[in-house]
Amino acid sequence: MTTSDVTTTEMAAIAIRPLDVDDVGDVLKLGQRVYDLTVKPYTSWSLTAVATHLDGEGASCWVARAADGRLAGFVLGSVGFDQRRDWGNLEWIATDPAFRGQGIAARLVTACCRGLETAGVRAVVTDVESRNEASAGLMRRSGFEAGATVTLFVREVADIAPGG
Ligand SMILES: CC(C)(COP(=O)(O)OP(=O)(O)OC[C@H]1O[C@@H](n2cnc3c(N)ncnc32)[C@H](O)[C@@H]1OP(=O)(O)O)[C@@H](O)C(=O)NCCC(=O)NCCS
């Protein structure tokens, strides 16, 4: 299926609602399809990641469902970031490629942030992999501003000389 298969009427019928236990399988599979699980930060995508969010106190997790039941997208947010309990973390978001470019992710971000605000956080933090222009654009468009930059330096074990 391609984006052109999704009509304007279908897009208008996309409903955003809280993540339910019945959504877990579809959410896991969509993440497995769109995240590159061989590279950080996506290597931690798992059933545990979804379930932990679903169980978390104050979690703000939402799905976008088409009228025919297809999962168009999801977002997983939680209360707490590192040691800060007054910050929320929008950790995972994805839309099915067939539903992209129609504002669904922006709606999911709004729902997630509102839920975290209701849970009492003072700010919402999200990290964006430096090459992920779609995600960076989404976050800017949704009112996030770039803060600290963290670069993951990696030293492969095979490159380490004996004794050094
Ligand atoms: C990032 C992602 C969620 C965006 O989903 P989407 O539903 O297409 O996004 P939206 O249609 O809501 O777009 C909202 C804004 O995001 C930005 N955006 C979306 N796709 C973009 C792209 N390919 N390049 C640049 N900016 C983009 C735009 O600013 C857009 O607003 P505009 O249309 O008014 O210009 C989607 O591309 C995706 O699932 N990517 C793979 C998973 C991923 O990388 N998730 C983030 C890390 S967890």
Tab-separated table of N, CA, C and O in Angstrom, residues 73-132:
chain	number	residue	atom	x	y	z
A	73	GLY	N	-0.406	4.891	13.408
A	73	GLY	CA	0.757	5.400	14.132
A	73	GLY	C	0.589	5.247	15.629
A	73	GLY	O	-0.477	4.855	16.114
A	74	PHE	N	1.672	5.549	16.342
A	74	PHE	CA	1.621	5.483	17.814
A	74	PHE	C	2.660	6.428	18.391
A	74	PHE	O	3.603	6.842	17.707
A	75	VAL	N	2.465	6.755	19.672
A	75	VAL	CA	3.471	7.497	20.429
A	75	VAL	C	3.482	6.952	21.851
A	75	VAL	O	2.431	6.609	22.396
A	76	LEU	N	4.685	6.824	22.406
A	76	LEU	CA	4.826	6.336	23.780
A	76	LEU	C	5.574	7.392	24.597
A	76	LEU	O	6.728	7.719	24.288
A	77	GLY	N	4.907	7.927	25.616
A	77	GLY	CA	5.536	8.917	26.489
A	77	GLY	C	5.414	8.492	27.941
A	77	GLY	O	4.483	7.768	28.313
A	78	SER	N	6.358	8.933	28.767
A	78	SER	CA	6.349	8.536	30.174
A	78	SER	C	6.770	9.711	31.044
A	78	SER	O	7.417	10.655	30.581
A	79	VAL	N	6.421	9.615	32.322
A	79	VAL	CA	6.827	10.631	33.290
A	79	VAL	C	8.236	10.300	33.771
A	79	VAL	O	8.527	9.155	34.094
A	80	GLY	N	9.116	11.323	33.769
A	80	GLY	CA	10.485	11.132	34.233
A	80	GLY	C	11.466	11.082	33.079
A	80	GLY	O	11.201	10.476	32.038
A	81	PHE	N	12.585	11.768	33.264
A	81	PHE	CA	13.683	11.732	32.285
A	81	PHE	C	14.975	11.786	33.084
A	81	PHE	O	15.199	12.753	33.821
A	82	ASP	N	15.822	10.760	32.952
A	82	ASP	CA	16.975	10.596	33.835
A	82	ASP	C	16.477	10.686	35.284
A	82	ASP	O	15.577	9.976	35.649
A	83	GLN	N	17.031	11.611	36.053
A	83	GLN	CA	16.612	11.703	37.464
A	83	GLN	C	15.478	12.697	37.662
A	83	GLN	O	15.015	12.891	38.783
A	84	ARG	N	15.038	13.357	36.582
A	84	ARG	CA	14.016	14.410	36.746
A	84	ARG	C	12.619	13.809	36.664
A	84	ARG	O	12.207	13.341	35.606
A	85	ARG	N	11.882	13.872	37.754
A	85	ARG	CA	10.508	13.396	37.746
A	85	ARG	C	9.546	14.479	37.259
A	85	ARG	O	8.373	14.221	37.021
A	86	ASP	N	10.057	15.729	37.160
A	86	ASP	CA	9.178	16.812	36.695
A	86	ASP	C	9.299	17.018	35.186
A	86	ASP	O	8.742	17.963	34.641
A	87	TRP	N	10.045	16.137	34.512
A	87	TRP	CA	10.097	16.155	33.055
A	87	TRP	C	9.430	14.899	32.509
A	87	TRP	O	9.535	13.823	33.106
A	88	GLY	N	8.785	15.039	31.381
A	88	GLY	CA	8.251	13.875	30.687
A	88	GLY	C	9.165	13.519	29.526
A	88	GLY	O	9.945	14.351	29.054
A	89	ASN	N	9.074	12.273	29.079
A	89	ASN	CA	9.916	11.804	27.974
A	89	ASN	C	9.031	11.243	26.860
A	89	ASN	O	8.337	10.248	27.067
A	90	LEU	N	9.053	11.930	25.725
A	90	LEU	CA	8.376	11.387	24.534
A	90	LEU	C	9.417	10.520	23.847
A	90	LEU	O	10.317	11.010	23.181
A	91	GLU	N	9.323	9.214	24.054
A	91	GLU	CA	10.448	8.345	23.689
A	91	GLU	C	10.304	7.702	22.314
A	91	GLU	O	11.281	7.612	21.567
A	92	TRP	N	9.105	7.233	21.997
A	92	TRP	CA	8.920	6.502	20.746
A	92	TRP	C	7.744	7.078	19.973
A	92	TRP	O	6.673	7.278	20.543
A	93	ILE	N	7.933	7.293	18.691
A	93	ILE	CA	6.820	7.716	17.834
A	93	ILE	C	7.056	7.153	16.440
A	93	ILE	O	8.203	7.062	15.975
A	94	ALA	N	6.005	6.762	15.795
A	94	ALA	CA	6.119	6.281	14.409
A	94	ALA	C	4.765	6.358	13.730
A	94	ALA	O	3.721	6.235	14.382
A	95	THR	N	4.797	6.582	12.431
A	95	THR	CA	3.582	6.415	11.625
A	95	THR	C	3.893	5.405	10.525
A	95	THR	O	5.035	5.307	10.040
A	96	ASP	N	2.877	4.673	10.147
A	96	ASP	CA	3.001	3.732	9.032
A	96	ASP	C	3.342	4.545	7.783
A	96	ASP	O	2.725	5.589	7.538
A	97	PRO	N	4.307	4.094	6.978
A	97	PRO	CA	4.674	4.845	5.763
A	97	PRO	C	3.468	5.198	4.894
A	97	PRO	O	3.466	6.239	4.224
A	98	ALA	N	2.437	4.358	4.887
A	98	ALA	CA	1.253	4.629	4.057
A	98	ALA	C	0.454	5.828	4.550
A	98	ALA	O	-0.385	6.356	3.824
A	99	PHE	N	0.714	6.257	5.771
A	99	PHE	CA	-0.088	7.336	6.376
A	99	PHE	C	0.750	8.587	6.654
A	99	PHE	O	0.301	9.482	7.354
A	100	ARG	N	1.955	8.646	6.124
A	100	ARG	CA	2.847	9.769	6.462
A	100	ARG	C	2.487	11.063	5.724
A	100	ARG	O	1.810	11.027	4.696
A	101	GLY	N	3.001	12.168	6.258
A	101	GLY	CA	2.830	13.461	5.604
A	101	GLY	C	1.417	14.012	5.673
A	101	GLY	O	1.038	14.889	4.903
A	102	GLN	N	0.632	13.492	6.616
A	102	GLN	CA	-0.767	13.916	6.732
A	102	GLN	C	-1.062	14.508	8.105
A	102	GLN	O	-2.228	14.683	8.456
A	103	GLY	N	-0.027	14.768	8.876
A	103	GLY	CA	-0.239	15.397	10.185
A	103	GLY	C	-0.574	14.442	11.320
A	103	GLY	O	-0.892	14.886	12.427
A	104	ILE	N	-0.484	13.141	11.063
A	104	ILE	CA	-0.847	12.186	12.126
A	104	ILE	C	0.167	12.232	13.274
A	104	ILE	O	-0.207	12.262	14.453
A	105	ALA	N	1.450	12.255	12.955
A	105	ALA	CA	2.463	12.298	14.015
A	105	ALA	C	2.324	13.576	14.832
A	105	ALA	O	2.466	13.559	16.060
A	106	ALA	N	2.029	14.683	14.166
A	106	ALA	CA	1.844	15.942	14.896
A	106	ALA	C	0.672	15.823	15.876
A	106	ALA	O	0.757	16.292	17.017
A	107	ARG	N	-0.392	15.168	15.461
A	107	ARG	CA	-1.531	14.965	16.364
A	107	ARG	C	-1.141	14.062	17.529
A	107	ARG	O	-1.545	14.279	18.671
A	108	LEU	N	-0.331	13.044	17.248
A	108	LEU	CA	0.120	12.145	18.314
A	108	LEU	C	1.006	12.886	19.321
A	108	LEU	O	0.894	12.685	20.534
A	109	VAL	N	1.887	13.754	18.817
A	109	VAL	CA	2.759	14.530	19.717
A	109	VAL	C	1.901	15.410	20.633
A	109	VAL	O	2.131	15.485	21.850
A	110	THR	N	0.907	16.059	20.044
A	110	THR	CA	0.026	16.929	20.836
A	110	THR	C	-0.667	16.126	21.935
A	110	THR	O	-0.705	16.536	23.106
A	111	ALA	N	-1.218	14.968	21.568
A	111	ALA	CA	-1.915	14.134	22.554
A	111	ALA	C	-0.968	13.692	23.657
A	111	ALA	O	-1.301	13.736	24.853
A	112	CYS	N	0.230	13.268	23.277
A	112	CYS	CA	1.211	12.799	24.252
A	112	CYS	C	1.606	13.920	25.221
A	112	CYS	O	1.631	13.730	26.440
A	113	CYS	N	1.902	15.092	24.676
A	113	CYS	CA	2.326	16.222	25.529
A	113	CYS	C	1.205	16.644	26.467
A	113	CYS	O	1.439	16.929	27.648
A	114	ARG	N	-0.025	16.685	25.956
A	114	ARG	CA	-1.154	17.060	26.826
A	114	ARG	C	-1.296	16.061	27.976
A	114	ARG	O	-1.545	16.431	29.120
A	115	GLY	N	-1.145	14.765	27.658
A	115	GLY	CA	-1.253	13.745	28.697
A	115	GLY	C	-0.163	13.900	29.749
A	115	GLY	O	-0.425	13.774	30.950
A	116	LEU	N	1.050	14.190	29.316
A	116	LEU	CA	2.153	14.362	30.262
A	116	LEU	C	1.964	15.629	31.091
A	116	LEU	O	2.264	15.649	32.293
A	117	GLU	N	1.446	16.680	30.458
A	117	GLU	CA	1.158	17.911	31.212
A	117	GLU	C	0.129	17.623	32.298
A	117	GLU	O	0.256	18.075	33.432
A	118	THR	N	-0.893	16.867	31.926
A	118	THR	CA	-1.933	16.508	32.904
A	118	THR	C	-1.335	15.701	34.050
A	118	THR	O	-1.763	15.816	35.202
A	119	ALA	N	-0.322	14.896	33.737
A	119	ALA	CA	0.352	14.097	34.771
A	119	ALA	C	1.266	14.953	35.636
A	119	ALA	O	1.838	14.459	36.616
A	120	GLY	N	1.461	16.228	35.260
A	120	GLY	CA	2.179	17.157	36.136
A	120	GLY	C	3.587	17.534	35.722
A	120	GLY	O	4.285	18.200	36.483
A	121	VAL	N	4.031	17.120	34.520
A	121	VAL	CA	5.410	17.467	34.150
A	121	VAL	C	5.511	18.949	33.779
A	121	VAL	O	4.541	19.568	33.360
A	122	ARG	N	6.717	19.502	33.947
A	122	ARG	CA	6.951	20.918	33.602
A	122	ARG	C	7.500	21.073	32.200
A	122	ARG	O	7.478	22.149	31.610
A	123	ALA	N	8.062	20.002	31.654
A	123	ALA	CA	8.627	20.048	30.306
A	123	ALA	C	8.614	18.643	29.724
A	123	ALA	O	8.600	17.655	30.467
A	124	VAL	N	8.600	18.567	28.413
A	124	VAL	CA	8.671	17.265	27.736
A	124	VAL	C	9.960	17.235	26.921
A	124	VAL	O	10.275	18.180	26.192
A	125	VAL	N	10.728	16.156	27.071
A	125	VAL	CA	12.014	15.995	26.397
A	125	VAL	C	11.907	14.841	25.407
A	125	VAL	O	11.261	13.832	25.683
A	126	THR	N	12.531	15.006	24.258
A	126	THR	CA	12.606	13.905	23.304
A	126	THR	C	13.992	13.944	22.670
A	126	THR	O	14.553	15.025	22.477
A	127	ASP	N	14.584	12.798	22.395
A	127	ASP	CA	15.871	12.836	21.699
A	127	ASP	C	15.688	12.375	20.258
A	127	ASP	O	14.890	11.499	19.961
A	128	VAL	N	16.430	13.028	19.378
A	128	VAL	CA	16.300	12.791	17.940
A	128	VAL	C	17.662	12.418	17.384
A	128	VAL	O	18.631	13.166	17.567
A	129	GLU	N	17.743	11.297	16.731
A	129	GLU	CA	18.999	10.870	16.107
A	129	GLU	C	19.375	11.889	15.032
A	129	GLU	O	18.511	12.371	14.293
A	130	SER	N	20.657	12.238	14.970
A	130	SER	CA	21.062	13.412	14.191
A	130	SER	C	20.687	13.344	12.713
A	130	SER	O	20.467	14.371	12.077
A	131	ARG	N	20.581	12.133	12.141
A	131	ARG	CA	20.251	12.036	10.706
A	131	ARG	C	18.750	11.972	10.447
A	131	ARG	O	18.320	11.927	9.293
A	132	ASN	N	17.949	11.977	11.519
A	132	ASN	CA	16.509	11.793	11.366
A	132	ASN	C	15.817	13.136	11.136
A	132	ASN	O	15.262	13.749	12.053
